Short mmCIF file of C-alpha atoms in Angstrom, two decimals:
data_model
loop_
_atom_site.label_atom_id
_atom_site.label_comp_id
_atom_site.label_asym_id
_atom_site.label_seq_id
_atom_site.Cartn_x
_atom_site.Cartn_y
_atom_site.Cartn_z
CA LEU A 1 -36.80 53.42 -56.98
CA THR A 2 -35.85 56.51 -59.30
CA TRP A 3 -37.44 58.50 -62.03
CA TYR A 4 -37.23 61.17 -64.33
CA ASN A 5 -40.04 63.38 -65.62
CA ASN A 6 -38.88 63.53 -69.77
CA SER A 7 -41.67 66.11 -70.65
CA GLU A 8 -42.33 69.65 -69.94
CA ASN A 9 -45.07 69.35 -67.50
CA ASP A 10 -45.41 69.13 -64.16
CA THR A 11 -46.96 65.51 -63.09
CA THR A 12 -47.57 63.03 -60.61
CA VAL A 13 -45.30 59.92 -60.27
CA THR A 14 -47.70 56.59 -58.41
CA VAL A 15 -45.74 54.05 -57.12
CA THR A 16 -47.22 50.48 -56.86
CA LEU A 17 -45.80 48.24 -54.66
CA LEU A 18 -46.57 44.54 -54.68
CA THR A 19 -45.19 42.93 -51.68
CA PRO A 20 -45.30 39.82 -49.90
CA GLY A 21 -47.83 41.58 -47.01
CA GLY A 22 -49.99 43.15 -50.02
CA THR A 23 -49.73 46.62 -52.35
CA GLN A 24 -49.30 49.64 -51.11
CA THR A 25 -49.61 52.58 -53.15
CA PHE A 26 -47.63 56.20 -52.88
CA ASN A 27 -47.74 59.51 -54.70
CA PHE A 28 -45.09 62.09 -55.33
CA PRO A 29 -44.97 65.50 -57.59
CA VAL A 30 -42.18 66.03 -60.12
CA GLU A 31 -41.88 69.01 -61.83
CA ALA A 32 -40.83 69.27 -65.44
CA TYR A 33 -37.52 67.39 -66.96
CA ARG A 34 -36.85 66.51 -62.64
CA ARG A 35 -35.90 63.46 -61.55
CA GLY A 36 -37.13 62.24 -57.91
CA GLY A 37 -36.96 58.81 -55.83
CA ILE A 38 -37.90 56.59 -53.11
CA ALA A 39 -36.11 54.58 -50.35
CA LEU A 40 -37.95 51.83 -49.77
CA SER A 41 -36.26 51.02 -46.74
CA GLY A 42 -37.82 52.73 -43.98
CA ARG A 43 -40.78 52.49 -45.37
CA GLY A 44 -43.26 49.85 -43.29
CA LEU A 45 -43.26 47.41 -45.90
CA THR A 46 -42.78 43.41 -45.27
CA GLN A 47 -39.41 42.48 -46.02
CA GLY A 48 -39.03 40.59 -49.14
CA VAL A 49 -39.05 40.60 -52.74
CA LEU A 50 -40.88 43.08 -53.84
CA SER A 51 -42.51 44.22 -57.38
CA ALA A 52 -42.86 48.09 -58.40
CA ARG A 53 -45.01 49.57 -60.96
CA VAL A 54 -44.31 53.14 -61.69
CA THR A 55 -46.54 55.21 -63.98
CA ALA A 56 -47.24 58.72 -64.40
CA PRO A 57 -49.63 60.71 -66.83
CA GLU A 58 -46.27 62.10 -68.81
CA ASN A 59 -43.51 59.88 -70.33
CA ILE A 60 -41.14 58.88 -67.25
CA VAL A 61 -37.94 56.87 -66.89
CA ALA A 62 -38.04 54.69 -63.98
CA TYR A 63 -35.07 53.04 -62.22
CA VAL A 64 -34.40 50.59 -59.46
CA SER A 65 -30.77 49.99 -57.58
CA ASP A 66 -30.54 47.14 -55.09
CA TYR A 67 -27.50 46.91 -52.63
CA ASP A 68 -27.30 44.49 -50.15
CA LEU A 69 -26.49 45.01 -46.07
CA PRO A 70 -23.88 42.99 -44.12
CA ALA A 71 -25.51 40.39 -42.09
CA ALA A 72 -25.91 41.65 -38.86
CA GLY A 73 -22.55 41.64 -36.33
CA VAL A 74 -20.65 42.07 -39.84
CA ALA A 75 -18.70 45.13 -40.53
CA ALA A 76 -19.26 46.70 -43.50
CA SER A 77 -15.75 47.53 -44.33
CA GLY A 78 -15.22 43.86 -45.25
CA ALA A 79 -18.70 42.69 -45.91
CA TYR A 80 -19.97 41.23 -49.56
CA THR A 81 -22.80 43.64 -50.27
CA PRO A 82 -23.52 43.36 -54.02
CA GLY A 83 -25.62 45.59 -55.90
CA TRP A 84 -27.34 45.70 -59.17
CA GLY A 85 -29.32 47.90 -60.99
CA VAL A 86 -31.94 48.05 -63.90
CA MET A 87 -34.44 49.83 -66.00
CA GLY A 88 -37.82 49.70 -65.91
CA THR A 89 -40.00 47.98 -68.83
CA PRO A 90 -42.02 50.11 -70.79
CA ASP A 91 -45.42 50.20 -71.37
CA GLY A 92 -45.79 47.40 -68.41
CA GLY A 93 -44.63 44.74 -70.24
CA SER A 94 -45.49 42.64 -73.31
CA ASN A 95 -46.99 38.82 -74.27
CA ILE A 96 -43.24 38.16 -75.54
CA GLY A 97 -40.02 38.93 -74.99
CA ALA A 98 -36.57 38.08 -75.41
CA LEU A 99 -33.23 37.99 -73.64
CA ALA A 100 -30.22 36.98 -75.76
CA GLY A 101 -27.36 36.24 -73.55
CA VAL A 102 -27.97 33.76 -70.39
CA THR A 103 -25.52 32.00 -68.27
CA ILE A 104 -26.51 29.58 -65.16
CA GLN A 105 -23.44 30.26 -62.92
CA SER A 106 -22.51 27.72 -60.06
CA ASN A 107 -23.12 28.98 -56.89
CA PHE A 108 -24.63 32.13 -58.42
CA SER A 109 -28.46 33.09 -58.00
CA ASN A 110 -30.05 32.72 -61.55
CA VAL A 111 -32.56 33.82 -61.79
CA ILE A 112 -35.79 34.91 -64.04
CA SER A 113 -38.61 37.36 -61.90
CA ILE A 114 -42.42 37.66 -63.21
CA TYR A 115 -44.57 39.98 -62.59
CA ASN A 116 -48.47 39.60 -63.44
CA PRO A 117 -49.98 43.15 -62.82
CA ASN A 118 -53.47 41.57 -64.52
CA SER A 119 -56.78 40.52 -62.74
CA THR A 120 -56.46 36.60 -64.37
CA VAL A 121 -53.68 33.68 -64.24
CA ALA A 122 -50.77 34.27 -66.36
CA ALA A 123 -49.20 30.95 -68.59
CA VAL A 124 -45.72 31.90 -69.62
CA THR A 125 -43.90 29.86 -71.75
CA PHE A 126 -40.55 29.78 -71.68
CA SER A 127 -38.12 28.50 -74.95
CA PHE A 128 -34.12 27.94 -73.99
CA TRP A 129 -32.28 28.27 -77.25
CA ARG A 130 -29.36 27.00 -76.71
CA THR A 131 -26.17 28.02 -78.58
CA SER A 132 -24.66 24.56 -79.15
CA ARG A 133 -27.82 22.92 -80.57
CA ALA A 134 -28.01 22.15 -84.23
CA GLN A 135 -29.85 24.29 -86.88
CA GLY A 136 -33.34 23.27 -87.21
CA ASP A 137 -33.37 21.86 -83.54
CA ASN A 138 -36.34 22.88 -81.64
CA PRO A 139 -35.91 24.61 -78.21
CA ILE A 140 -36.12 23.55 -75.06
CA GLN A 141 -39.48 24.60 -73.55
CA ASN A 142 -40.95 25.28 -69.74
CA THR A 143 -43.96 26.44 -69.03
CA GLN A 144 -44.79 28.37 -65.00
CA VAL A 145 -48.09 29.82 -63.92
CA VAL A 146 -48.35 33.22 -62.33
CA PHE A 147 -51.42 33.88 -60.76
CA ALA A 148 -53.25 37.32 -61.53
CA GLN A 149 -51.69 40.40 -59.21
CA SER A 150 -48.56 38.28 -58.26
CA ARG A 151 -44.99 37.65 -59.06
CA LEU A 152 -42.81 34.57 -59.24
CA ASP A 153 -39.47 33.70 -59.10
CA VAL A 154 -38.17 30.55 -60.93
CA ALA A 155 -34.11 29.54 -60.67
CA LEU A 156 -33.02 28.26 -63.95
CA ASP A 157 -30.62 25.87 -61.88
CA SER A 158 -33.88 24.26 -60.62
CA LEU A 159 -35.70 23.75 -64.09
CA SER A 160 -33.64 20.88 -65.16
CA ILE A 161 -33.20 22.07 -68.53
CA GLY A 162 -30.12 20.14 -69.45
CA ILE A 163 -28.35 22.62 -69.81
CA PRO A 164 -24.84 23.00 -68.16
CA ALA A 165 -22.94 25.73 -65.82
CA GLY A 166 -21.15 28.80 -68.15
CA GLU A 167 -22.87 27.73 -71.78
CA THR A 168 -24.59 31.24 -72.68
CA PHE A 169 -28.27 30.59 -74.50
CA SER A 170 -31.22 32.58 -75.26
CA VAL A 171 -34.51 32.86 -73.57
CA THR A 172 -37.87 33.72 -75.26
CA TYR A 173 -41.34 33.82 -73.49
CA SER A 174 -44.76 34.19 -74.64
CA SER A 175 -47.72 34.49 -72.35
CA GLY A 176 -50.90 34.72 -74.90
CA SER A 177 -52.90 37.76 -74.24
CA ALA A 178 -50.92 38.82 -70.79
CA ASN A 179 -48.55 41.77 -70.88
CA ILE A 180 -46.28 40.55 -67.99
CA THR A 181 -42.75 41.67 -66.88
CA LEU A 182 -39.78 39.47 -67.04
CA GLN A 183 -36.11 40.66 -65.45
CA TYR A 184 -32.91 38.29 -64.73
CA THR A 185 -30.99 38.69 -62.44
CA SER A 186 -27.40 37.09 -61.43
CA VAL A 187 -25.51 37.45 -57.92
CA ASP A 188 -22.49 35.73 -56.56
CA SER A 189 -23.85 34.14 -53.45
CA VAL A 190 -20.69 32.26 -51.95
CA GLY A 191 -20.63 34.63 -48.72
CA ARG A 192 -22.80 37.17 -49.44
CA ASN A 193 -23.39 39.95 -46.42
CA GLN A 194 -20.38 37.95 -45.22
CA ALA A 195 -17.06 39.42 -44.28
CA THR A 196 -15.00 37.83 -46.74
CA GLY A 197 -13.18 41.10 -48.40
CA LYS A 198 -14.95 40.38 -51.72
CA LYS A 199 -15.61 42.94 -54.31
CA ALA A 200 -18.25 42.21 -56.35
CA ASP A 201 -22.01 43.65 -58.44
CA GLY A 202 -24.61 41.69 -59.75
CA PHE A 203 -26.25 41.73 -62.87
CA ALA A 204 -30.08 42.45 -63.55
CA THR A 205 -31.51 42.92 -66.82
CA ALA A 206 -35.00 43.19 -68.39
CA PHE A 207 -36.66 41.12 -71.38
#
């Protein structure tokens, strides 16, 4: 995780990590117009998928970059280890949002991740807008429940929404009064972490 203090004042950046083993918090002083960061490996965190909330009294920009490692016993020189990066969501998220270009690709991880930082459950209603739909057609809808102060990964190819692989579509969401954050990530899963010689990166973007 990296951040940039976009103000003329020194500040303290607070990083709150939601891990499979619970929540951990770190504080970092950052001078005016300086950048900082934290490598999550070596911090004693429970392994698995995490969510991070990065806050400060001053205006900051936050970014995350993720890189795979080779599987045990696989040489790094020929391993397929994709990476991706994404900007943080301003102001901790919103109760509505949209993403204009989403594709379910065969043999890819096509995932929408939801983080609910609130103390109450969030009911998240997705609307999937097909490019091929006729004018006036209603979108395909699906609702997911995300418990308080927790995260949920939604694999698009397991939702049975009737959109074929390779078709680009748009996704909107609403979550009542709960401000939440959503991220779409797509990575080629074939031979991931193995000695395939493949060179490719993943893709991620916030709603």
